[in-house]
Amino acid sequence: MRTMELRLNVNGSAQRWTIAPGELLLDVLRRQGYFGVKRGCEKGECGACTVLVNGRAVNSCLMFAAQAEGAHVLTIEGLAEGEKLHPIQEAFLDHGAVQCGFCTPGMALSAKALLDRCPHPTDAQVREAMAGNLCRCTGYLKPVEAVLAAASGMAKPPRKRRAKAEVTR
Ligand code: FES
Ligand code: FES
């Protein structure tokens, strides 16, 4: 099998991985242990596999890993700072926006991409930014409320990391 070397930065750490040229970013990230990157539809429809590549939310099931050469990738595992949850994660918890949690990593990362470029979004902008993230538990209102709360600094003081909010396999 042909292989190639992929160099990229994931969650602040430089990585050098051997991949097959046609491998998807989703598959490579999960193989490397980033299980917060969820495998859903594999067709670009559900957003469960969302990661940030150079700050932009992408469906990792639609991107070749090789396309991430030299990129900065953020997965949900890199959103918290040690024990301190990101305000978006705090707000998701405070607003009961997590049910089974399968869609949550993708939603949180789409929200981060939005808030990084638009710190004070409208309700409509939040809905638009998260339109590509489907929730099989049908929870849509609370995540929008959570993102708006995070944006307005209404999330409560940081608490210790909760495993379910971050990673569900
Ligand atoms: Fe990538 Fe559904 S698994 S969009
Ligand atoms: Fe279950 Fe969204 S919380 S899929």
Tab-separated table of N, CA and C and ligand atoms in Angstrom:
chain	number	residue	atom	x	y	z
A	1	MET	N	0.840	-1.202	0.000
A	1	MET	CA	0.000	0.000	0.000
A	1	MET	C	0.877	1.255	0.000
A	2	ARG	N	0.541	2.194	-0.838
A	2	ARG	CA	1.285	3.459	-0.860
A	2	ARG	C	0.984	4.256	0.402
A	3	THR	N	1.986	4.866	0.920
A	3	THR	CA	1.787	5.719	2.094
A	3	THR	C	2.464	7.068	1.863
A	4	MET	N	2.119	7.992	2.693
A	4	MET	CA	2.761	9.309	2.643
A	4	MET	C	2.822	9.861	4.060
A	5	GLU	N	3.599	10.880	4.216
A	5	GLU	CA	3.727	11.502	5.533
A	5	GLU	C	2.849	12.744	5.596
A	6	LEU	N	2.154	12.855	6.702
A	6	LEU	CA	1.305	14.030	6.924
A	6	LEU	C	1.833	14.776	8.136
A	7	ARG	N	2.113	16.039	7.930
A	7	ARG	CA	2.532	16.879	9.064
A	7	ARG	C	1.483	17.947	9.294
A	8	LEU	N	1.029	18.025	10.513
A	8	LEU	CA	0.000	18.998	10.862
A	8	LEU	C	0.057	19.279	12.355
A	9	ASN	N	-0.729	20.224	12.770
A	9	ASN	CA	-0.811	20.549	14.198
A	9	ASN	C	-2.227	20.229	14.656
A	10	VAL	N	-2.334	19.386	15.670
A	10	VAL	CA	-3.654	19.033	16.189
A	10	VAL	C	-3.739	19.475	17.648
A	11	ASN	N	-4.675	20.337	17.912
A	11	ASN	CA	-4.912	20.824	19.282
A	11	ASN	C	-3.641	21.382	19.930
A	12	GLY	N	-2.847	22.032	19.104
A	12	GLY	CA	-1.644	22.694	19.624
A	12	GLY	C	-0.399	21.832	19.624
A	13	SER	N	-0.512	20.571	19.194
A	13	SER	CA	0.658	19.688	19.179
A	13	SER	C	1.030	19.327	17.746
A	14	ALA	N	2.311	19.474	17.444
A	14	ALA	CA	2.786	19.090	16.114
A	14	ALA	C	2.717	17.571	15.980
A	15	GLN	N	2.221	17.117	14.838
A	15	GLN	CA	2.077	15.691	14.602
A	15	GLN	C	2.696	15.327	13.256
A	16	ARG	N	3.167	14.092	13.191
A	16	ARG	CA	3.758	13.569	11.957
A	16	ARG	C	3.245	12.149	11.821
A	17	TRP	N	2.335	11.933	10.907
A	17	TRP	CA	1.673	10.643	10.791
A	17	TRP	C	1.881	10.047	9.403
A	18	THR	N	1.875	8.729	9.371
A	18	THR	CA	1.921	8.031	8.090
A	18	THR	C	0.486	7.680	7.700
A	19	ILE	N	0.100	8.111	6.517
A	19	ILE	CA	-1.278	7.882	6.065
A	19	ILE	C	-1.264	7.326	4.646
A	20	ALA	N	-2.398	6.812	4.221
A	20	ALA	CA	-2.572	6.463	2.817
A	20	ALA	C	-3.082	7.711	2.101
A	21	PRO	N	-2.698	7.912	0.861
A	21	PRO	CA	-3.050	9.153	0.168
A	21	PRO	C	-4.559	9.414	0.115
A	22	GLY	N	-5.358	8.367	0.050
A	22	GLY	CA	-6.796	8.572	-0.087
A	22	GLY	C	-7.574	8.540	1.218
A	23	GLU	N	-6.870	8.500	2.329
A	23	GLU	CA	-7.587	8.423	3.610
A	23	GLU	C	-8.284	9.734	3.952
A	24	LEU	N	-9.427	9.581	4.583
A	24	LEU	CA	-10.180	10.753	5.005
A	24	LEU	C	-9.634	11.289	6.327
A	25	LEU	N	-9.776	12.590	6.508
A	25	LEU	CA	-9.324	13.187	7.768
A	25	LEU	C	-10.059	12.564	8.948
A	26	LEU	N	-11.329	12.291	8.789
A	26	LEU	CA	-12.118	11.634	9.842
A	26	LEU	C	-11.463	10.332	10.289
A	27	ASP	N	-11.102	9.487	9.324
A	27	ASP	CA	-10.539	8.177	9.661
A	27	ASP	C	-9.180	8.319	10.339
A	28	VAL	N	-8.377	9.232	9.853
A	28	VAL	CA	-7.038	9.386	10.416
A	28	VAL	C	-7.121	9.934	11.846
A	29	LEU	N	-7.976	10.918	12.053
A	29	LEU	CA	-8.092	11.482	13.405
A	29	LEU	C	-8.585	10.432	14.394
A	30	ARG	N	-9.568	9.658	14.002
A	30	ARG	CA	-10.073	8.626	14.924
A	30	ARG	C	-9.007	7.552	15.176
A	31	ARG	N	-8.273	7.200	14.121
A	31	ARG	CA	-7.211	6.201	14.316
A	31	ARG	C	-6.159	6.712	15.299
A	32	GLN	N	-5.970	8.004	15.306
A	32	GLN	CA	-4.984	8.592	16.220
A	32	GLN	C	-5.566	8.841	17.610
A	33	GLY	N	-6.829	8.451	17.813
A	33	GLY	CA	-7.398	8.524	19.164
A	33	GLY	C	-8.285	9.715	19.436
A	34	TYR	N	-8.564	10.497	18.410
A	34	TYR	CA	-9.455	11.654	18.618
A	34	TYR	C	-10.902	11.189	18.412
A	35	PHE	N	-11.418	10.487	19.411
A	35	PHE	CA	-12.742	9.877	19.267
A	35	PHE	C	-13.882	10.875	19.421
A	36	GLY	N	-13.539	12.111	19.800
A	36	GLY	CA	-14.561	13.154	19.806
A	36	GLY	C	-15.000	13.524	18.401
A	37	VAL	N	-14.232	13.110	17.403
A	37	VAL	CA	-14.614	13.313	16.004
A	37	VAL	C	-15.528	12.152	15.637
A	38	LYS	N	-16.806	12.428	15.525
A	38	LYS	CA	-17.782	11.343	15.379
A	38	LYS	C	-17.974	10.915	13.931
A	39	ARG	N	-18.208	9.616	13.776
A	39	ARG	CA	-18.536	9.074	12.454
A	39	ARG	C	-20.053	8.961	12.360
A	40	GLY	N	-20.660	9.817	11.590
A	40	GLY	CA	-22.110	9.776	11.422
A	40	GLY	C	-22.458	9.291	10.042
A	41	CYS	N	-22.948	10.206	9.207
A	41	CYS	CA	-23.455	9.831	7.874
A	41	CYS	C	-22.341	9.518	6.888
A	42	GLU	N	-21.173	10.078	7.089
A	42	GLU	CA	-20.041	9.977	6.147
A	42	GLU	C	-20.379	10.541	4.779
A	43	LYS	N	-21.347	11.420	4.723
A	43	LYS	CA	-21.753	12.028	3.447
A	43	LYS	C	-21.817	13.546	3.514
A	44	GLY	N	-21.320	14.113	4.587
A	44	GLY	CA	-21.363	15.570	4.692
A	44	GLY	C	-22.717	16.127	5.063
A	45	GLU	N	-23.577	15.296	5.629
A	45	GLU	CA	-24.934	15.771	5.913
A	45	GLU	C	-25.224	16.010	7.388
A	46	CYS	N	-24.499	15.345	8.292
A	46	CYS	CA	-24.898	15.402	9.707
A	46	CYS	C	-24.032	16.323	10.576
A	47	GLY	N	-22.817	16.585	10.166
A	47	GLY	CA	-21.943	17.474	10.932
A	47	GLY	C	-21.317	16.845	12.160
A	48	ALA	N	-21.557	15.561	12.393
A	48	ALA	CA	-20.996	14.921	13.593
A	48	ALA	C	-19.471	14.882	13.562
A	49	CYS	N	-18.916	14.914	12.370
A	49	CYS	CA	-17.463	14.793	12.201
A	49	CYS	C	-16.773	16.148	12.129
A	50	THR	N	-17.491	17.202	12.477
A	50	THR	CA	-16.942	18.569	12.339
A	50	THR	C	-15.667	18.763	13.153
A	51	VAL	N	-14.669	19.325	12.498
A	51	VAL	CA	-13.468	19.798	13.180
A	51	VAL	C	-13.154	21.176	12.608
A	52	LEU	N	-12.281	21.909	13.260
A	52	LEU	CA	-11.839	23.186	12.706
A	52	LEU	C	-10.495	22.982	12.024
A	53	VAL	N	-10.405	23.434	10.799
A	53	VAL	CA	-9.138	23.403	10.062
A	53	VAL	C	-8.778	24.850	9.755
A	54	ASN	N	-7.696	25.283	10.372
A	54	ASN	CA	-7.299	26.696	10.268
A	54	ASN	C	-8.470	27.611	10.623
A	55	GLY	N	-9.195	27.206	11.661
A	55	GLY	CA	-10.269	28.036	12.193
A	55	GLY	C	-11.604	27.896	11.505
A	56	ARG	N	-11.659	27.117	10.437
A	56	ARG	CA	-12.903	26.981	9.689
A	56	ARG	C	-13.529	25.617	9.972
A	57	ALA	N	-14.828	25.610	10.203
A	57	ALA	CA	-15.512	24.341	10.482
A	57	ALA	C	-15.632	23.540	9.183
A	58	VAL	N	-15.164	22.300	9.225
A	58	VAL	CA	-15.254	21.435	8.045
A	58	VAL	C	-15.787	20.069	8.466
A	59	ASN	N	-16.386	19.400	7.513
A	59	ASN	CA	-16.785	18.011	7.720
A	59	ASN	C	-15.574	17.141	7.409
A	60	SER	N	-15.024	16.510	8.420
A	60	SER	CA	-13.797	15.741	8.195
A	60	SER	C	-14.055	14.481	7.380
A	61	CYS	N	-15.316	14.126	7.184
A	61	CYS	CA	-15.631	12.968	6.336
A	61	CYS	C	-15.576	13.332	4.853
A	62	LEU	N	-15.472	14.617	4.568
A	62	LEU	CA	-15.423	15.058	3.169
A	62	LEU	C	-14.045	15.577	2.781
A	63	MET	N	-13.098	15.445	3.684
A	63	MET	CA	-11.772	16.023	3.425
A	63	MET	C	-10.713	14.933	3.493
A	64	PHE	N	-9.859	14.887	2.493
A	64	PHE	CA	-8.732	13.969	2.571
A	64	PHE	C	-7.780	14.458	3.663
A	65	ALA	N	-7.230	13.515	4.397
A	65	ALA	CA	-6.269	13.893	5.430
A	65	ALA	C	-5.098	14.647	4.803
A	66	ALA	N	-4.722	14.245	3.604
A	66	ALA	CA	-3.581	14.883	2.951
A	66	ALA	C	-3.815	16.376	2.732
A	67	GLN	N	-5.074	16.774	2.632
A	67	GLN	CA	-5.387	18.192	2.441
A	67	GLN	C	-5.103	19.014	3.694
A	68	ALA	N	-4.897	18.330	4.809
A	68	ALA	CA	-4.622	19.031	6.065
A	68	ALA	C	-3.124	19.231	6.284
A	69	GLU	N	-2.319	18.925	5.281
A	69	GLU	CA	-0.871	19.125	5.405
A	69	GLU	C	-0.576	20.566	5.843
A	70	GLY	N	0.153	20.695	6.927
A	70	GLY	CA	0.556	22.020	7.411
A	70	GLY	C	-0.527	22.795	8.133
A	71	ALA	N	-1.717	22.199	8.278
A	71	ALA	CA	-2.849	22.930	8.860
A	71	ALA	C	-2.862	22.837	10.383
A	72	HIS	N	-3.615	23.733	10.974
A	72	HIS	CA	-3.914	23.666	12.401
A	72	HIS	C	-5.320	23.107	12.532
A	73	VAL	N	-5.411	21.961	13.166
A	73	VAL	CA	-6.701	21.284	13.331
A	73	VAL	C	-7.105	21.350	14.795
A	74	LEU	N	-8.357	21.672	15.019
A	74	LEU	CA	-8.882	21.650	16.393
A	74	LEU	C	-10.011	20.639	16.462
A	75	THR	N	-9.886	19.691	17.389
A	75	THR	CA	-10.972	18.755	17.666
A	75	THR	C	-11.540	19.104	19.044
A	76	ILE	N	-12.608	18.458	19.405
A	76	ILE	CA	-13.234	18.787	20.686
A	76	ILE	C	-12.274	18.526	21.853
A	77	GLU	N	-11.368	17.593	21.677
A	77	GLU	CA	-10.415	17.289	22.752
A	77	GLU	C	-9.528	18.490	23.071
A	78	GLY	N	-9.423	19.424	22.124
A	78	GLY	CA	-8.554	20.575	22.325
A	78	GLY	C	-9.298	21.838	22.718
A	79	LEU	N	-10.591	21.734	22.928
A	79	LEU	CA	-11.365	22.953	23.200
A	79	LEU	C	-11.189	23.423	24.641
A	80	ALA	N	-11.215	22.494	25.575
A	80	ALA	CA	-10.993	22.870	26.974
A	80	ALA	C	-9.512	23.186	27.184
A	81	GLU	N	-9.229	23.970	28.213
A	81	GLU	CA	-7.839	24.232	28.586
A	81	GLU	C	-7.562	23.464	29.858
A	82	GLY	N	-6.974	22.293	29.729
A	82	GLY	CA	-6.757	21.450	30.903
A	82	GLY	C	-8.092	21.108	31.539
A	83	GLU	N	-8.237	21.459	32.805
A	83	GLU	CA	-9.482	21.166	33.532
A	83	GLU	C	-10.552	22.221	33.289
A	84	LYS	N	-10.185	23.283	32.616
A	84	LYS	CA	-11.114	24.401	32.453
A	84	LYS	C	-11.859	24.271	31.131
A	85	LEU	N	-13.155	24.073	31.233
A	85	LEU	CA	-13.962	23.951	30.030
A	85	LEU	C	-14.022	25.277	29.289
A	86	HIS	N	-14.178	25.190	27.989
A	86	HIS	CA	-14.398	26.386	27.174
A	86	HIS	C	-15.780	26.943	27.511
A	87	PRO	N	-15.962	28.260	27.458
A	87	PRO	CA	-17.280	28.845	27.754
A	87	PRO	C	-18.423	28.230	26.944
A	88	ILE	N	-18.141	27.791	25.740
A	88	ILE	CA	-19.200	27.136	24.952
A	88	ILE	C	-19.605	25.821	25.613
A	89	GLN	N	-18.627	25.062	26.081
A	89	GLN	CA	-18.945	23.805	26.770
A	89	GLN	C	-19.702	24.070	28.062
A	90	GLU	N	-19.256	25.102	28.796
A	90	GLU	CA	-19.963	25.484	30.022
A	90	GLU	C	-21.419	25.808	29.721
A	91	ALA	N	-21.611	26.586	28.683
A	91	ALA	CA	-22.967	27.020	28.352
A	91	ALA	C	-23.829	25.838	27.913
A	92	PHE	N	-23.247	24.889	27.190
A	92	PHE	CA	-24.006	23.694	26.794
A	92	PHE	C	-24.477	22.945	28.037
A	93	LEU	N	-23.607	22.845	29.024
A	93	LEU	CA	-23.992	22.155	30.262
A	93	LEU	C	-25.053	22.959	31.013
A	94	ASP	N	-24.834	24.242	31.142
A	94	ASP	CA	-25.759	25.089	31.901
A	94	ASP	C	-27.149	25.131	31.279
A	95	HIS	N	-27.218	24.994	29.967
A	95	HIS	CA	-28.500	25.097	29.278
A	95	HIS	C	-29.105	23.735	28.946
A	96	GLY	N	-28.531	22.681	29.463
A	96	GLY	CA	-29.070	21.352	29.180
A	96	GLY	C	-29.083	21.037	27.690
A	97	ALA	N	-28.026	21.473	27.003
A	97	ALA	CA	-27.984	21.316	25.553
A	97	ALA	C	-27.349	19.998	25.118
A	98	VAL	N	-27.034	19.138	26.081
A	98	VAL	CA	-26.419	17.847	25.764
A	98	VAL	C	-27.375	16.730	26.159
A	99	GLN	N	-27.743	15.915	25.212
A	99	GLN	CA	-28.566	14.730	25.539
A	99	GLN	C	-27.651	13.507	25.423
A	100	CYS	N	-27.669	12.788	24.311
A	100	CYS	CA	-26.734	11.654	24.211
A	100	CYS	C	-25.308	12.131	23.980
A	101	GLY	N	-25.170	13.333	23.442
A	101	GLY	CA	-23.852	13.914	23.259
A	101	GLY	C	-23.186	13.623	21.928
A	102	PHE	N	-23.830	12.831	21.085
A	102	PHE	CA	-23.167	12.441	19.840
A	102	PHE	C	-22.899	13.643	18.927
A	103	CYS	N	-23.850	14.543	18.872
A	103	CYS	CA	-23.696	15.711	17.992
A	103	CYS	C	-22.923	16.840	18.663
A	104	THR	N	-22.729	16.743	19.979
A	104	THR	CA	-22.229	17.878	20.751
A	104	THR	C	-20.836	18.356	20.330
A	105	PRO	N	-19.867	17.459	20.090
A	105	PRO	CA	-18.557	17.967	19.665
A	105	PRO	C	-18.646	18.810	18.401
A	106	GLY	N	-19.398	18.319	17.428
A	106	GLY	CA	-19.530	19.064	16.178
A	106	GLY	C	-20.232	20.388	16.384
A	107	MET	N	-21.277	20.378	17.202
A	107	MET	CA	-21.994	21.624	17.468
A	107	MET	C	-21.083	22.627	18.167
A	108	ALA	N	-20.353	22.157	19.165
A	108	ALA	CA	-19.482	23.060	19.923
A	108	ALA	C	-18.408	23.664	19.023
A	109	LEU	N	-17.885	22.869	18.097
A	109	LEU	CA	-16.837	23.391	17.227
A	109	LEU	C	-17.413	24.337	16.174
A	110	SER	N	-18.602	24.045	15.673
A	110	SER	CA	-19.236	25.004	14.754
A	110	SER	C	-19.480	26.318	15.472
A	111	ALA	N	-19.891	26.215	16.734
A	111	ALA	CA	-20.127	27.426	17.525
A	111	ALA	C	-18.831	28.192	17.733
A	112	LYS	N	-17.755	27.475	17.996
A	112	LYS	CA	-16.475	28.167	18.189
A	112	LYS	C	-16.049	28.907	16.926
A	113	ALA	N	-16.190	28.245	15.790
A	113	ALA	CA	-15.821	28.911	14.533
A	113	ALA	C	-16.638	30.186	14.360
A	114	LEU	N	-17.916	30.111	14.710
A	114	LEU	CA	-18.771	31.295	14.590
A	114	LEU	C	-18.310	32.395	15.540
A	115	LEU	N	-18.156	32.059	16.821
A	115	LEU	CA	-17.840	33.091	17.808
A	115	LEU	C	-16.449	33.694	17.592
A	116	ASP	N	-15.556	32.916	17.000
A	116	ASP	CA	-14.228	33.465	16.704
A	116	ASP	C	-14.305	34.551	15.639
A	117	ARG	N	-15.216	34.386	14.684
A	117	ARG	CA	-15.298	35.404	13.632
A	117	ARG	C	-16.403	36.412	13.890
A	118	CYS	N	-17.325	36.084	14.800
A	118	CYS	CA	-18.475	36.944	15.056
A	118	CYS	C	-18.827	36.804	16.550
A	119	PRO	N	-18.151	37.557	17.413
A	119	PRO	CA	-18.292	37.358	18.868
A	119	PRO	C	-19.687	37.631	19.411
A	120	HIS	N	-20.462	38.423	18.712
A	120	HIS	CA	-21.798	38.749	19.213
A	120	HIS	C	-22.852	38.460	18.131
A	121	PRO	N	-23.075	37.195	17.864
A	121	PRO	CA	-23.977	36.841	16.761
A	121	PRO	C	-25.450	37.027	17.148
A	122	THR	N	-26.260	37.162	16.126
A	122	THR	CA	-27.709	37.161	16.336
A	122	THR	C	-28.179	35.716	16.414
A	123	ASP	N	-29.421	35.573	16.859
A	123	ASP	CA	-30.043	34.248	16.887
A	123	ASP	C	-29.974	33.602	15.495
A	124	ALA	N	-30.268	34.377	14.485
A	124	ALA	CA	-30.271	33.850	13.114
A	124	ALA	C	-28.876	33.420	12.688
A	125	GLN	N	-27.874	34.169	13.084
A	125	GLN	CA	-26.504	33.789	12.710
A	125	GLN	C	-26.081	32.501	13.398
A	126	VAL	N	-26.505	32.319	14.651
A	126	VAL	CA	-26.184	31.067	15.344
A	126	VAL	C	-26.882	29.903	14.638
A	127	ARG	N	-28.136	30.081	14.338
A	127	ARG	CA	-28.869	28.998	13.663
A	127	ARG	C	-28.235	28.651	12.322
A	128	GLU	N	-27.815	29.672	11.605
A	128	GLU	CA	-27.202	29.426	10.302
A	128	GLU	C	-25.871	28.684	10.466
A	129	ALA	N	-25.071	29.124	11.442
A	129	ALA	CA	-23.755	28.497	11.645
A	129	ALA	C	-23.887	27.035	12.046
A	130	MET	N	-24.968	26.693	12.730
A	130	MET	CA	-25.131	25.324	13.227
A	130	MET	C	-26.121	24.513	12.402
A	131	ALA	N	-26.511	25.061	11.270
A	131	ALA	CA	-27.499	24.372	10.432
A	131	ALA	C	-26.970	23.033	9.911
A	132	GLY	N	-25.660	22.911	9.818
A	132	GLY	CA	-25.091	21.668	9.309
A	132	GLY	C	-24.871	20.615	10.369
A	133	ASN	N	-25.265	20.900	11.594
A	133	ASN	CA	-25.087	19.938	12.689
A	133	ASN	C	-26.443	19.370	13.086
A	134	LEU	N	-26.684	18.146	12.698
A	134	LEU	CA	-27.959	17.501	13.003
A	134	LEU	C	-27.882	16.801	14.356
A	135	CYS	N	-29.006	16.831	15.072
A	135	CYS	CA	-29.080	16.186	16.382
A	135	CYS	C	-30.133	15.086	16.315
A	136	ARG	N	-29.690	13.855	16.480
A	136	ARG	CA	-30.637	12.737	16.396
A	136	ARG	C	-31.552	12.706	17.609
A	137	CYS	N	-31.180	13.432	18.670
A	137	CYS	CA	-32.060	13.555	19.833
A	137	CYS	C	-33.002	14.747	19.676
A	138	THR	N	-32.916	15.403	18.552
A	138	THR	CA	-33.760	16.546	18.175
A	138	THR	C	-33.627	17.734	19.122
A	139	GLY	N	-32.429	17.909	19.678
A	139	GLY	CA	-32.209	19.071	20.546
A	139	GLY	C	-31.607	20.214	19.748
A	140	TYR	N	-32.404	21.201	19.409
A	140	TYR	CA	-31.896	22.328	18.614
A	140	TYR	C	-32.014	23.657	19.336
A	141	LEU	N	-33.082	23.839	20.072
A	141	LEU	CA	-33.304	25.132	20.720
A	141	LEU	C	-32.245	25.412	21.787
A	142	LYS	N	-31.989	24.429	22.627
A	142	LYS	CA	-31.063	24.649	23.740
A	142	LYS	C	-29.628	24.916	23.271
A	143	PRO	N	-29.135	24.205	22.272
A	143	PRO	CA	-27.795	24.572	21.796
A	143	PRO	C	-27.720	26.011	21.296
A	144	VAL	N	-28.760	26.471	20.622
A	144	VAL	CA	-28.746	27.862	20.151
A	144	VAL	C	-28.724	28.807	21.348
A	145	GLU	N	-29.556	28.512	22.347
A	145	GLU	CA	-29.558	29.338	23.563
A	145	GLU	C	-28.180	29.325	24.224
A	146	ALA	N	-27.564	28.143	24.237
A	146	ALA	CA	-26.249	28.009	24.880
A	146	ALA	C	-25.204	28.853	24.163
A	147	VAL	N	-25.213	28.827	22.856
A	147	VAL	CA	-24.217	29.594	22.107
A	147	VAL	C	-24.439	31.091	22.315
A	148	LEU	N	-25.685	31.508	22.328
A	148	LEU	CA	-25.974	32.927	22.569
A	148	LEU	C	-25.519	33.326	23.971
A	149	ALA	N	-25.727	32.426	24.941
A	149	ALA	CA	-25.301	32.712	26.314
A	149	ALA	C	-23.788	32.783	26.404
A	150	ALA	N	-23.109	31.857	25.739
A	150	ALA	CA	-21.645	31.878	25.741
A	150	ALA	C	-21.160	33.187	25.138
A	151	ALA	N	-21.822	33.595	24.061
A	151	ALA	CA	-21.413	34.822	23.371
A	151	ALA	C	-21.581	36.045	24.262
A	152	SER	N	-22.600	36.042	25.066
A	152	SER	CA	-22.843	37.230	25.896
A	152	SER	C	-22.195	37.103	27.272
A	153	GLY	N	-21.333	36.094	27.416
A	153	GLY	CA	-20.584	35.957	28.660
A	153	GLY	C	-21.438	35.544	29.831
A	154	MET	N	-22.576	34.880	29.547
A	154	MET	CA	-23.476	34.495	30.614
A	154	MET	C	-23.183	33.114	31.184
A	155	ALA	N	-22.218	32.422	30.597
A	155	ALA	CA	-21.889	31.097	31.126
A	155	ALA	C	-21.357	31.261	32.543
A	156	LYS	N	-21.718	30.340	33.387
A	156	LYS	CA	-21.292	30.418	34.787
A	156	LYS	C	-19.797	30.153	34.901
A	157	PRO	N	-19.178	30.411	36.076
A	157	PRO	CA	-17.743	30.193	36.230
A	157	PRO	C	-17.347	28.767	35.854
A	158	PRO	N	-16.125	28.614	35.332
A	158	PRO	CA	-15.689	27.302	34.871
A	158	PRO	C	-15.793	26.240	35.945
A	159	ARG	N	-16.104	25.045	35.527
A	159	ARG	CA	-16.120	23.915	36.442
A	159	ARG	C	-15.202	22.847	35.869
A	160	LYS	N	-15.042	21.758	36.614
A	160	LYS	CA	-14.129	20.713	36.156
A	160	LYS	C	-14.705	20.032	34.932
A	161	ARG	N	-13.816	19.561	34.118
A	161	ARG	CA	-14.190	18.890	32.896
A	161	ARG	C	-15.095	17.703	33.169
A	162	ARG	N	-16.126	17.564	32.358
A	162	ARG	CA	-16.994	16.395	32.478
A	162	ARG	C	-16.792	15.526	31.249
A	163	ALA	N	-16.537	14.261	31.499
A	163	ALA	CA	-16.190	13.367	30.404
A	163	ALA	C	-17.280	13.308	29.345
A	164	LYS	N	-18.541	13.247	29.750
A	164	LYS	CA	-19.607	13.050	28.761
A	164	LYS	C	-19.736	14.241	27.838
A	165	ALA	N	-19.517	15.432	28.373
A	165	ALA	CA	-19.671	16.627	27.549
A	165	ALA	C	-18.570	16.701	26.498
A	166	GLU	N	-17.477	16.063	26.773
A	166	GLU	CA	-16.362	16.196	25.861
A	166	GLU	C	-16.294	15.040	24.862
A	167	VAL	N	-16.372	13.832	25.361
A	167	VAL	CA	-16.160	12.691	24.492
A	167	VAL	C	-17.191	11.609	24.756
A	168	THR	N	-17.941	11.248	23.748
A	168	THR	CA	-18.757	10.049	23.817
A	168	THR	C	-18.362	9.206	22.615
A	169	ARG	N	-18.145	7.944	22.806
A	169	ARG	CA	-17.670	7.120	21.697
A	169	ARG	C	-18.808	6.544	20.896
B	1	FES	FE1	-19.372	13.799	8.288
B	1	FES	FE2	-21.904	13.195	8.772
B	1	FES	S1	-20.113	12.063	9.308
B	1	FES	S2	-21.117	15.029	7.930
B	2	FES	FE1	-27.970	13.186	20.849
B	2	FES	FE2	-27.601	15.488	19.602
B	2	FES	S1	-27.673	15.131	21.758
B	2	FES	S2	-27.508	13.530	18.781
